[in-house]
């Protein structure tokens, strides 16, 4: 029986009520069960020693009194002894008196970050190489221009099945499988080569590798002398979402033109058609010249493939490149990588800084599905007055709910660098607000190299309304934290940093305000101010404020429905800018970080006690919206009055949908729960349509129909028999 359920405890009375309580309390939790009087004497028994004559003369009454005192304190003293093994009670020595007290709660964050970077936890079936991959930060001296198509780009359609030589292939976590457990560091690779048939070590074939943090490449096949077809791994436990790539290449020859073609992309359009170049990193260039990630590639083309997967068309990305060094170690990536280990190194620096750690408190919000820590930062100036601290408004900023959108992490890095700096503006922000920051919402997806989903095989940014705490712990704890925050103070703004794969510049998605008329368009003021602070990067006309039913589970709409009027996602392109003097150039990591700086500047403008800027922005917004209404009425063939008002047409009718990726394939139950559900509720067999039955009958009939040569042989055999 559990000790807490046992009730047949023999009461023992003591002269001190506290000792009586301690005896009963310790018995309740399993100590001193059935302890006899003789056992008490054993506990009180001390080591034998020779008595002095004066001790032998001690009266019996004195010995009895001493024994009573010992018995009176025995259960308090046991708390210090070896019999009491609890680690929850510590003892303070105050003026010679030992006083027990409860131990302070363990600081989960500091137990990991201050002592060093945690090794990421992977799904236990994932092979991981031992070498940790790191890159230097470097910014190009001049903006890198877009690729300009010539119209002569090749469009390789690939080889037929069976042709080509597989030089790299890893096991794929296909749809239908599900997450069952994790291990620290993943499953160590027995050799440097993945399982399969590989001969790259003995000839001039390129050597590929992607079994490292955030890496993504499932297969590489040599289809020509220097041509390779690449297959990306889908998000784990799904058959969708191929966009993010990040892999290593070795064994190259200098000056030889190599062609790389990714064969299984799923989006019908891409920024690669608008001049986006892949990113390249050379270890030799980093070592010799201090050069990091840079945009490279020629003959770039994004086009529709002849292949089909799950009934959907596939698309290809092809480019050529000449390496600058023999036997270099290079990397290709879709965007600047920012891994979970990179985040931990940055937070480790903050936690161990004696100045920044005073106003930035680092905590563990929760553990992810694989057991990785989701970090929460609380940033504000320490306040000695409770009333002043209680009046501070809150700002909530999150990032990386979609693991392949690394540009969100670089904006977050710029935001934190500015907010934790010693500049007067940063100090003013910390004095004015309490910032709650979750810099990486989906660490599991970041670690394994997913583009959009977590290890549930689902898009976390469609599950903010989910009650499945154990399946979506990162999202559940985040929205619960914000719910408590809204209850205790005003939350001025919520913003989630994202990346966008089909639009240029930086822009925002918000929610149209349905409040009183005097607050109309106020939700658009912050994006408009941000566009004025970053005119060569942020496009206000690209912002959308329509609340779509299909996006009800996103963080932006859920937080808006909790009462946060200024609820946004800030989207940064994977490409670059089409504005001002930056037109036609890529965004660098420094450009992305600068958007974090501008975000902070805009907060100060928005909350300026002198509200002149705010009023000017509202007036400008009214003019812009009235102009949009006039254009809308013209398209509808209606007359345009000079005295047009905002009530003449709904703001939502002025805008198209917010676009973005279609995550409908990633809605529903998590993959592991779906597997359990199918056991109890097996799917009914789907009846084939008449068209499908006729097609199947035709295939079977054609398969069993004898060929003309076989018919001739049969006829000859019949004649001979006759």
XYZ file of C-alpha atoms in Angstrom:
722
model
C 0.000 0.000 0.000
C 1.132 3.524 -0.750
C 2.393 5.172 2.491
C 0.071 8.107 1.982
C -2.924 5.754 1.960
C -2.075 3.906 5.165
C -4.196 5.019 8.082
C -3.313 2.480 10.772
C -0.608 4.686 12.199
C 0.024 4.124 15.894
C -0.159 7.502 17.629
C 2.819 8.411 19.731
C 2.610 11.373 22.077
C 5.517 13.643 22.941
C 5.928 16.446 25.363
C 6.536 18.940 22.544
C 3.560 19.364 20.134
C 5.962 20.094 17.250
C 7.725 16.763 17.806
C 4.375 15.029 17.899
C 3.480 16.630 14.551
C 6.853 15.691 12.974
C 6.514 12.075 14.094
C 3.062 11.782 12.568
C 4.154 13.649 9.395
C 7.163 11.387 8.792
C 5.097 8.263 9.410
C 2.573 9.486 6.834
C 5.290 9.483 4.171
C 6.659 6.090 5.031
C 9.229 6.667 7.779
C 9.303 4.670 11.067
C 6.578 2.221 10.113
C 5.913 -0.102 13.065
C 8.811 1.365 15.035
C 8.829 -0.304 18.489
C 9.931 1.213 21.727
C 13.059 -0.878 21.610
C 13.826 0.610 18.196
C 13.561 4.067 19.745
C 16.195 3.048 22.225
C 18.411 1.832 19.389
C 18.103 5.194 17.666
C 18.983 6.935 20.898
C 21.830 4.611 21.637
C 25.241 6.217 21.390
C 28.621 4.651 20.951
C 29.942 2.964 24.160
C 32.623 4.883 26.007
C 34.275 4.649 29.430
C 32.563 6.624 32.115
C 34.378 8.876 34.488
C 33.758 8.407 38.222
C 31.670 11.561 38.337
C 29.426 10.191 35.614
C 28.934 6.947 37.525
C 27.713 8.998 40.450
C 25.033 10.664 38.343
C 21.630 10.101 39.833
C 18.981 7.990 38.143
C 16.647 10.982 37.907
C 19.189 12.975 35.912
C 19.699 10.100 33.461
C 15.949 9.809 32.950
C 15.685 13.564 32.343
C 18.504 13.431 29.793
C 16.818 10.521 28.005
C 13.553 12.443 27.824
C 15.336 15.446 26.273
C 16.960 13.200 23.687
C 13.670 11.549 22.836
C 12.001 14.929 22.635
C 14.387 16.099 19.909
C 15.005 12.810 18.130
C 12.667 13.397 15.198
C 13.961 16.880 14.563
C 17.553 15.635 14.658
C 16.695 12.833 12.255
C 16.069 15.463 9.596
C 19.814 16.129 9.650
C 20.795 12.488 9.840
C 21.430 9.897 7.200
C 18.030 8.255 7.774
C 16.237 11.234 6.236
C 17.086 11.268 2.519
C 14.876 14.123 1.329
C 16.642 16.765 -0.758
C 13.771 19.218 -0.435
C 14.697 20.361 3.095
C 17.826 22.310 3.973
C 19.000 23.506 7.374
C 20.062 26.966 8.456
C 22.176 27.519 11.556
C 20.857 30.643 13.208
C 22.594 31.593 16.457
C 23.413 27.976 17.205
C 19.890 26.738 16.467
C 19.291 24.445 13.457
C 16.145 25.539 11.590
C 14.790 23.435 8.678
C 13.309 25.116 5.602
C 12.203 24.136 2.114
C 14.843 24.302 -0.583
C 14.514 27.019 -3.245
C 13.010 25.780 -6.556
C 15.654 24.779 -9.041
C 16.231 27.247 -11.860
C 15.793 24.999 -14.864
C 17.246 27.502 -17.310
C 20.388 28.408 -15.423
C 21.095 24.747 -14.664
C 21.689 24.240 -18.369
C 22.660 27.506 -20.043
C 24.997 29.006 -17.451
C 26.938 25.754 -17.242
C 27.147 25.296 -21.008
C 25.203 24.540 -24.194
C 22.843 21.557 -24.091
C 23.352 18.827 -26.664
C 20.211 18.755 -28.832
C 17.862 15.788 -28.532
C 16.924 14.042 -31.791
C 14.330 11.415 -32.671
C 16.080 8.184 -31.810
C 15.972 6.858 -35.383
C 17.945 9.840 -36.779
C 21.618 9.257 -37.616
C 23.852 12.199 -36.675
C 27.539 12.746 -37.406
C 29.797 13.590 -34.475
C 31.334 16.757 -35.893
C 29.521 19.958 -34.906
C 29.007 22.312 -37.851
C 29.721 25.997 -37.214
C 30.065 29.012 -39.510
C 31.497 32.484 -39.121
C 29.280 35.561 -39.410
C 30.193 37.816 -42.309
C 28.448 40.625 -44.151
C 29.265 41.392 -47.794
C 30.795 44.846 -48.300
C 28.211 45.624 -51.016
C 24.646 44.376 -51.473
C 24.495 41.199 -53.560
C 22.427 41.690 -56.713
C 19.704 39.350 -57.953
C 20.382 36.851 -60.708
C 19.204 38.181 -64.072
C 17.705 35.448 -66.272
C 19.041 35.239 -69.801
C 16.234 33.124 -71.232
C 18.738 30.412 -72.163
C 18.681 28.537 -68.833
C 18.518 24.771 -69.150
C 15.643 22.766 -67.645
C 16.890 19.206 -67.003
C 13.948 16.800 -66.774
C 15.900 14.030 -65.107
C 16.674 10.451 -65.962
C 14.345 7.492 -66.193
C 14.159 5.053 -63.309
C 17.255 2.921 -62.951
C 19.615 5.376 -64.603
C 22.084 7.399 -62.591
C 24.369 6.513 -59.709
C 23.285 7.052 -56.119
C 26.160 8.721 -54.250
C 24.259 9.645 -51.080
C 21.031 8.441 -49.479
C 19.621 8.400 -45.964
C 16.575 6.691 -44.527
C 13.457 8.797 -44.836
C 10.901 9.177 -42.034
C 7.890 8.687 -44.281
C 4.238 9.549 -43.776
C 2.547 6.917 -41.640
C 5.430 6.667 -39.193
C 5.429 8.768 -36.051
C 7.646 10.054 -33.262
C 8.236 7.428 -30.557
C 11.220 8.729 -28.582
C 14.389 10.806 -28.564
C 18.005 10.550 -27.541
C 20.681 13.127 -26.802
C 22.818 13.780 -29.866
C 20.823 11.373 -32.041
C 22.015 7.950 -33.147
C 25.789 8.068 -33.725
C 26.892 7.125 -37.231
C 29.082 4.034 -37.401
C 30.978 5.451 -40.375
C 31.172 8.736 -42.229
C 29.156 7.325 -45.116
C 25.408 6.635 -44.917
C 24.109 3.120 -45.377
C 24.008 2.034 -48.999
C 26.290 1.682 -51.989
C 28.776 4.552 -52.202
C 32.036 4.803 -54.105
C 32.658 8.544 -53.863
C 35.766 8.050 -51.736
C 37.680 6.354 -54.543
C 36.896 8.573 -57.548
C 35.918 12.084 -58.558
C 32.280 11.908 -57.451
C 31.159 14.645 -55.091
C 30.599 13.620 -51.459
C 27.402 14.847 -49.794
C 26.386 15.037 -46.146
C 23.320 16.379 -44.306
C 23.205 14.398 -41.042
C 23.937 17.411 -38.886
C 21.824 19.965 -37.053
C 19.246 21.619 -39.364
C 20.631 19.717 -42.363
C 18.278 18.586 -45.115
C 19.193 16.375 -48.073
C 17.739 12.916 -48.490
C 19.382 11.662 -51.675
C 21.980 12.656 -54.268
C 22.248 10.907 -57.642
C 24.920 11.448 -60.265
C 23.225 11.676 -63.673
C 26.039 13.123 -65.785
C 29.760 13.736 -65.713
C 29.348 16.664 -63.316
C 25.562 16.736 -62.877
C 23.695 15.742 -59.728
C 20.013 15.364 -58.979
C 19.120 16.111 -55.356
C 16.071 14.940 -53.400
C 15.105 16.872 -50.284
C 13.712 15.131 -47.224
C 10.103 16.011 -46.461
C 9.222 17.156 -42.956
C 9.532 14.171 -40.621
C 6.462 11.913 -40.528
C 4.833 13.738 -43.468
C 4.995 13.588 -47.249
C 4.894 17.370 -47.674
C 6.846 20.601 -47.214
C 10.059 20.449 -49.223
C 11.576 23.928 -49.371
C 14.461 24.168 -46.883
C 17.811 22.686 -47.952
C 21.160 22.741 -46.192
C 23.884 20.233 -47.040
C 27.640 19.722 -47.262
C 29.690 19.013 -50.397
C 33.268 17.651 -50.561
C 35.736 16.153 -53.034
C 35.253 18.886 -55.639
C 37.695 20.074 -58.305
C 38.560 23.704 -58.830
C 37.150 25.472 -61.897
C 34.893 22.589 -62.987
C 31.259 23.603 -63.692
C 28.932 21.422 -61.614
C 25.150 21.347 -62.025
C 22.808 20.730 -59.101
C 19.083 20.089 -59.590
C 16.609 19.734 -56.717
C 13.830 17.517 -58.040
C 10.970 17.452 -55.494
C 9.944 21.014 -54.619
C 6.191 21.508 -54.158
C 5.395 25.213 -54.602
C 4.187 26.381 -57.988
C 6.122 29.642 -57.785
C 9.303 30.740 -56.078
C 11.548 33.736 -55.548
C 14.169 31.844 -57.561
C 12.163 33.020 -60.593
C 12.624 36.610 -59.353
C 16.426 36.476 -59.060
C 17.045 34.681 -55.745
C 20.381 32.842 -55.604
C 21.307 29.900 -53.357
C 23.699 30.523 -50.481
C 27.226 29.063 -50.474
C 29.745 28.729 -47.632
C 33.371 27.710 -48.242
C 35.559 26.656 -45.312
C 38.670 27.562 -47.292
C 37.351 31.071 -47.992
C 36.386 31.461 -44.332
C 39.854 30.354 -43.200
C 41.898 32.304 -45.734
C 39.852 35.473 -46.226
C 37.239 35.553 -43.453
C 34.376 35.283 -45.959
C 31.163 33.573 -44.813
C 27.841 32.880 -46.518
C 27.440 34.508 -49.914
C 24.996 34.333 -52.827
C 26.288 32.259 -55.727
C 25.066 30.336 -58.764
C 24.464 30.703 -62.488
C 21.973 29.340 -64.997
C 19.322 29.389 -62.224
C 15.854 28.139 -63.162
C 12.733 27.128 -61.216
C 10.270 25.157 -63.334
C 7.587 22.478 -63.345
C 8.758 18.883 -63.441
C 7.162 15.935 -65.191
C 7.072 14.074 -61.869
C 4.051 13.735 -59.573
C 3.872 12.939 -55.851
C 0.619 12.065 -54.076
C -1.286 13.454 -57.030
C 0.473 16.835 -56.873
C 2.849 18.301 -59.424
C 6.521 18.615 -58.501
C 8.876 21.468 -59.346
C 12.608 21.688 -59.915
C 15.353 24.150 -59.053
C 18.577 23.952 -61.033
C 21.799 25.969 -60.896
C 25.465 25.669 -61.847
C 28.552 26.583 -59.844
C 32.353 26.427 -60.103
C 34.220 25.865 -56.834
C 37.274 28.006 -56.137
C 39.381 25.386 -54.310
C 40.208 21.714 -54.745
C 39.051 19.382 -51.947
C 37.261 22.175 -50.117
C 34.367 21.644 -47.705
C 31.388 23.696 -48.859
C 27.738 24.092 -47.895
C 24.642 25.100 -49.845
C 21.560 26.496 -48.087
C 18.207 28.093 -48.870
C 18.723 30.856 -46.269
C 21.279 31.770 -43.582
C 21.243 28.824 -41.117
C 20.487 29.556 -37.469
C 20.389 26.378 -35.400
C 19.183 25.512 -31.902
C 22.831 25.370 -30.795
C 23.370 28.876 -32.219
C 20.492 30.114 -30.062
C 21.904 28.427 -26.958
C 25.318 29.996 -27.531
C 23.736 33.442 -27.795
C 21.650 32.906 -24.646
C 24.676 31.493 -22.809
C 26.476 34.753 -23.537
C 23.567 36.752 -22.086
C 23.185 34.546 -18.997
C 26.866 34.905 -18.117
C 27.030 38.649 -18.717
C 26.930 40.410 -15.303
C 25.229 43.502 -16.781
C 22.696 42.074 -19.254
C 21.641 39.314 -16.866
C 20.372 41.986 -14.448
C 17.520 43.001 -16.737
C 17.156 39.800 -18.789
C 15.858 36.790 -16.862
C 16.160 33.493 -18.690
C 13.830 30.625 -17.889
C 12.638 27.350 -19.339
C 9.093 27.818 -20.591
C 8.662 24.070 -21.197
C 10.209 21.039 -22.861
C 9.473 20.158 -26.466
C 8.182 16.788 -27.613
C 11.768 15.499 -27.932
C 12.799 17.012 -24.590
C 14.579 20.147 -25.843
C 14.207 23.290 -23.729
C 11.958 26.075 -25.021
C 13.399 29.284 -23.587
C 11.495 32.302 -22.295
C 13.201 35.671 -21.803
C 11.724 38.354 -19.545
C 13.386 41.697 -20.283
C 12.722 44.829 -18.241
C 14.539 47.242 -15.960
C 14.483 46.189 -12.299
C 12.032 48.299 -10.318
C 12.104 48.790 -6.562
C 8.524 50.084 -6.569
C 5.879 47.414 -7.089
C 3.285 49.904 -8.277
C 5.572 51.185 -11.022
C 6.328 47.657 -12.203
C 2.634 46.733 -12.220
C 1.801 49.672 -14.494
C 4.240 48.627 -17.209
C 2.655 47.438 -20.432
C 3.823 44.152 -21.968
C 5.183 43.329 -25.424
C 5.315 39.709 -26.607
C 7.666 38.661 -29.422
C 8.129 35.099 -30.747
C 9.926 33.478 -33.659
C 10.726 30.250 -35.475
C 7.405 28.452 -35.187
C 8.251 27.340 -38.750
C 11.750 25.833 -38.503
C 12.804 26.477 -42.100
C 12.176 30.227 -41.826
C 15.604 31.077 -40.461
C 15.236 34.743 -41.435
C 12.844 34.988 -38.473
C 15.676 34.022 -36.121
C 18.007 36.629 -37.609
C 15.385 39.346 -37.082
C 14.974 38.060 -33.522
C 18.743 38.209 -33.002
C 18.789 41.852 -34.116
C 15.825 42.624 -31.868
C 17.528 41.094 -28.804
C 20.930 42.647 -29.590
C 19.358 46.103 -29.633
C 17.059 45.587 -26.632
C 19.888 44.219 -24.448
C 22.379 46.899 -25.466
C 23.414 49.897 -23.423
C 21.998 52.512 -25.785
C 19.668 55.180 -24.317
C 16.790 54.005 -26.532
C 17.182 50.423 -25.308
C 17.214 51.614 -21.689
C 14.045 53.628 -22.325
C 12.326 50.575 -23.790
C 13.278 48.469 -20.772
C 12.051 51.205 -18.434
C 8.743 51.463 -20.287
C 7.807 47.847 -21.066
C 8.048 44.271 -19.897
C 9.135 42.112 -22.830
C 8.240 38.428 -22.979
C 10.302 36.764 -25.708
C 10.225 33.165 -26.982
C 13.075 33.123 -29.532
C 12.500 29.569 -30.847
C 9.036 28.032 -30.642
C 9.844 24.837 -32.548
C 13.321 23.608 -31.529
C 12.615 20.005 -32.575
C 11.796 21.029 -36.140
C 14.868 23.278 -36.277
C 17.154 20.466 -35.105
C 15.977 17.848 -37.613
C 15.877 20.265 -40.571
C 12.104 20.481 -41.099
C 10.659 23.325 -43.124
C 7.254 23.817 -41.516
C 6.177 21.135 -39.001
C 7.084 19.843 -35.555
C 7.671 16.175 -34.694
C 3.899 15.696 -34.595
C 3.897 16.106 -38.374
C 1.686 19.173 -37.915
C 2.056 22.925 -38.408
C 2.263 24.470 -34.926
C 0.999 27.800 -36.256
C -2.381 26.211 -36.931
C -2.750 24.761 -33.426
C -2.836 27.706 -31.018
C -6.410 26.744 -30.143
C -5.541 23.106 -29.517
C -5.992 21.640 -26.038
C -3.454 18.859 -26.701
C -0.869 20.013 -24.194
C 1.295 16.885 -24.482
C 1.344 16.972 -28.297
C 1.926 20.714 -28.726
C 3.694 21.724 -25.479
C 5.542 24.713 -26.960
C 2.381 26.326 -28.315
C 0.216 25.383 -25.332
C 2.604 26.889 -22.781
C 3.157 30.007 -24.911
C -0.510 30.838 -25.285
C -1.099 30.011 -21.598
C 1.705 32.394 -20.609
C 0.176 35.138 -22.754
C -3.290 34.442 -21.331
C -1.957 35.029 -17.803
C -0.104 38.119 -18.972
C -3.283 39.609 -20.484
C -5.090 38.992 -17.191
C -2.531 40.891 -15.096
C -1.544 43.821 -17.338
C -2.175 45.451 -20.719
C -0.386 43.757 -23.607
C 0.390 46.510 -26.083
C 1.656 44.346 -28.930
C 2.200 40.743 -30.024
C 4.397 39.900 -32.999
C 5.565 36.578 -34.457
C 8.573 36.698 -36.822
C 8.276 34.643 -40.036
C 9.795 34.185 -43.475
C 8.061 34.266 -46.880
C 9.095 32.241 -49.934
C 7.145 33.968 -52.727
C 7.096 37.694 -51.944
C 9.859 40.281 -51.712
C 10.573 42.845 -48.968
C 9.360 42.812 -45.353
C 5.679 43.271 -44.503
C 3.117 42.478 -41.815
C -0.139 40.614 -41.407
C -2.524 42.070 -38.816
C -6.211 41.972 -37.847
C -8.835 44.602 -38.700
C -10.054 46.319 -35.554
C -13.769 45.978 -34.810
C -13.718 48.444 -31.930
C -15.334 51.877 -31.664
C -15.092 54.310 -34.631
C -12.417 56.434 -32.939
C -10.038 53.437 -32.966
C -10.529 52.641 -36.650
C -7.245 51.932 -38.475
C -5.212 52.080 -35.259
C -3.996 48.524 -35.887
C -2.318 49.809 -39.069
C -0.361 52.599 -37.408
C 2.545 50.453 -36.187
C 3.235 48.862 -39.640
C 3.035 52.290 -41.280
C 5.553 53.727 -38.791
C 7.838 50.743 -39.390
C 7.711 51.354 -43.155
C 8.905 54.928 -42.547
C 11.777 53.744 -40.343
C 12.903 51.132 -42.906
C 11.802 52.575 -46.276
C 14.231 50.463 -48.337
C 13.128 47.160 -46.767
C 9.555 47.363 -45.436
C 6.620 47.626 -47.867
C 3.435 48.894 -46.194
C 1.328 48.218 -49.281
C 2.226 44.562 -48.860
C 0.555 44.416 -45.422
C -2.778 42.615 -45.059
C -5.272 42.858 -42.196
C -7.946 40.403 -43.256
C -9.027 37.787 -40.709
C -9.512 34.548 -42.651
C -11.362 31.529 -41.349
C -8.562 29.225 -42.544
C -6.076 31.088 -40.313
C -8.112 30.976 -37.086
C -5.556 28.686 -35.422
C -2.603 31.011 -36.024
C -0.923 32.875 -33.185
C -1.813 36.239 -34.731
C -5.586 35.668 -34.718
C -5.728 33.759 -31.431
C -3.894 36.572 -29.611
C -6.119 39.155 -31.307
C -9.184 37.331 -30.003
C -7.637 37.428 -26.507
C -7.858 41.217 -26.705
C -4.446 42.207 -28.127
C -5.384 44.761 -30.785
C -1.861 45.093 -32.202
C -1.384 41.416 -33.083
C 0.924 40.761 -36.043
C 3.169 38.428 -37.906
C 6.170 40.128 -39.486
C 7.151 38.394 -42.704
C 10.615 38.735 -44.207
C 11.370 37.570 -47.701
C 13.929 34.852 -48.417
C 15.071 37.073 -51.283
C 15.602 40.793 -51.034
C 14.240 44.261 -51.654
C 12.441 45.967 -54.532
C 12.466 49.367 -52.791
C 14.618 52.490 -52.956
C 18.365 52.176 -53.344
C 18.205 48.494 -52.327
C 16.076 47.533 -55.293
C 17.217 44.297 -56.939
C 19.523 43.184 -54.104
C 19.453 40.300 -51.617
C 18.976 40.718 -47.894
C 22.074 39.811 -45.889
C 22.050 38.571 -42.301
C 22.878 42.160 -41.254
C 19.818 43.432 -43.148
C 17.596 40.944 -41.330
C 19.075 41.931 -37.963
C 18.503 45.608 -38.800
C 14.765 44.880 -39.026
C 14.917 43.899 -35.354
C 16.516 47.286 -34.605
C 13.838 49.123 -36.598
C 11.145 47.187 -34.750
C 12.455 48.610 -31.455
C 12.664 52.143 -32.868
C 9.065 51.891 -34.024
C 7.927 50.854 -30.551
C 9.364 54.096 -29.182
C 7.659 56.140 -31.923
C 4.344 54.383 -31.328
C 4.407 55.106 -27.572
C 5.858 58.601 -27.770
C 4.064 60.839 -25.204
C 3.915 63.443 -27.956
C 1.323 61.728 -30.177
C 1.896 63.978 -33.187
C 3.396 61.108 -35.213
C 0.498 58.859 -34.275
C -2.112 61.394 -35.431
C -0.279 62.051 -38.698
C -0.190 58.329 -39.407
C -3.917 57.936 -38.711
C -4.676 60.830 -41.054
C -2.473 59.308 -43.770
C -4.155 55.928 -43.318
C -7.598 57.466 -43.747
C -6.508 59.028 -47.041
C -5.001 55.736 -48.244
C -8.099 53.736 -47.369
C -10.446 56.277 -48.964
C -8.418 56.056 -52.164
C -8.676 52.255 -52.067
C -12.451 52.533 -51.620
C -12.723 54.805 -54.670
C -10.753 52.335 -56.786
C -12.896 49.472 -55.495
C -16.141 51.300 -56.354
C -14.813 52.084 -59.829
C -14.126 48.401 -60.441
C -17.674 47.622 -59.277
C -19.062 50.212 -61.698
C -20.552 52.374 -58.964
C -20.427 56.154 -58.806
C -17.785 57.816 -56.648
C -18.874 60.548 -54.276
C -16.471 63.196 -53.061
C -17.670 62.756 -49.466
C -16.694 59.112 -49.177
C -16.335 57.576 -45.700
C -14.800 54.450 -44.231
C -18.244 53.013 -43.560
C -19.120 52.882 -47.267
C -17.382 49.547 -47.711
C -15.909 46.912 -45.437
C -12.142 47.057 -44.931
C -11.965 43.289 -45.365
C -13.539 43.623 -48.815
C -10.660 45.837 -49.904
C -8.056 43.133 -49.378
C -7.291 39.803 -50.893
C -6.324 36.857 -48.709
C -3.079 37.009 -46.784
C -1.679 34.199 -48.909
C 1.124 32.270 -47.311
C 1.680 28.552 -47.345
C -1.163 26.076 -47.431
C -0.950 24.003 -44.263
C -4.234 22.160 -44.721
C -2.254 18.950 -45.258
C -0.750 19.466 -41.802
C -4.013 20.010 -39.928
C -5.689 17.383 -37.784
C -4.442 15.012 -35.132
C -0.701 14.627 -34.479
C 0.859 11.692 -36.329
C 1.250 9.478 -33.231
C -2.361 10.051 -32.123
C -3.572 9.411 -35.656
C -1.807 6.049 -35.555
C -3.603 5.161 -32.315
C -6.961 6.304 -33.701
C -6.566 4.123 -36.798
C -6.130 1.071 -34.579
C -9.523 1.584 -32.940
C -11.307 3.136 -35.909
C -9.876 1.591 -39.093
C -10.545 3.481 -42.266
C -13.326 2.178 -44.470
C -12.264 0.877 -47.821
C -12.881 3.564 -50.417
C -15.040 2.520 -53.342
C -13.484 3.181 -56.729
C -15.269 5.359 -59.253
C -16.395 3.966 -62.616
C -13.509 5.772 -64.313
C -10.997 4.178 -61.925
C -12.556 0.710 -62.403
C -12.435 0.984 -66.187
C -8.822 2.165 -66.072
C -7.853 -0.713 -63.772
C -9.654 -3.254 -65.983
C -7.890 -1.915 -69.052
C -4.471 -2.240 -67.373
C -5.161 -5.797 -66.265
C -6.535 -6.752 -69.669
C -3.490 -5.280 -71.430
C -1.142 -7.013 -69.020
C -2.590 -10.504 -69.649
C -3.181 -10.041 -73.381
C -0.639 -12.131 -75.354
C 1.826 -10.350 -77.583
C 1.730 -10.843 -81.417
C 4.822 -13.093 -81.340
C 3.209 -15.352 -78.746
C 0.048 -15.607 -80.885
C 2.105 -16.639 -83.935
C 3.923 -19.321 -81.931
C 0.624 -20.721 -80.663
C -0.836 -20.896 -84.164
C 2.249 -22.703 -85.454
C 2.031 -25.199 -82.591
C -1.627 -25.930 -83.429
C -0.840 -26.577 -87.089
C 1.970 -28.965 -86.217
C -0.334 -30.804 -83.835
C -2.954 -31.219 -86.545
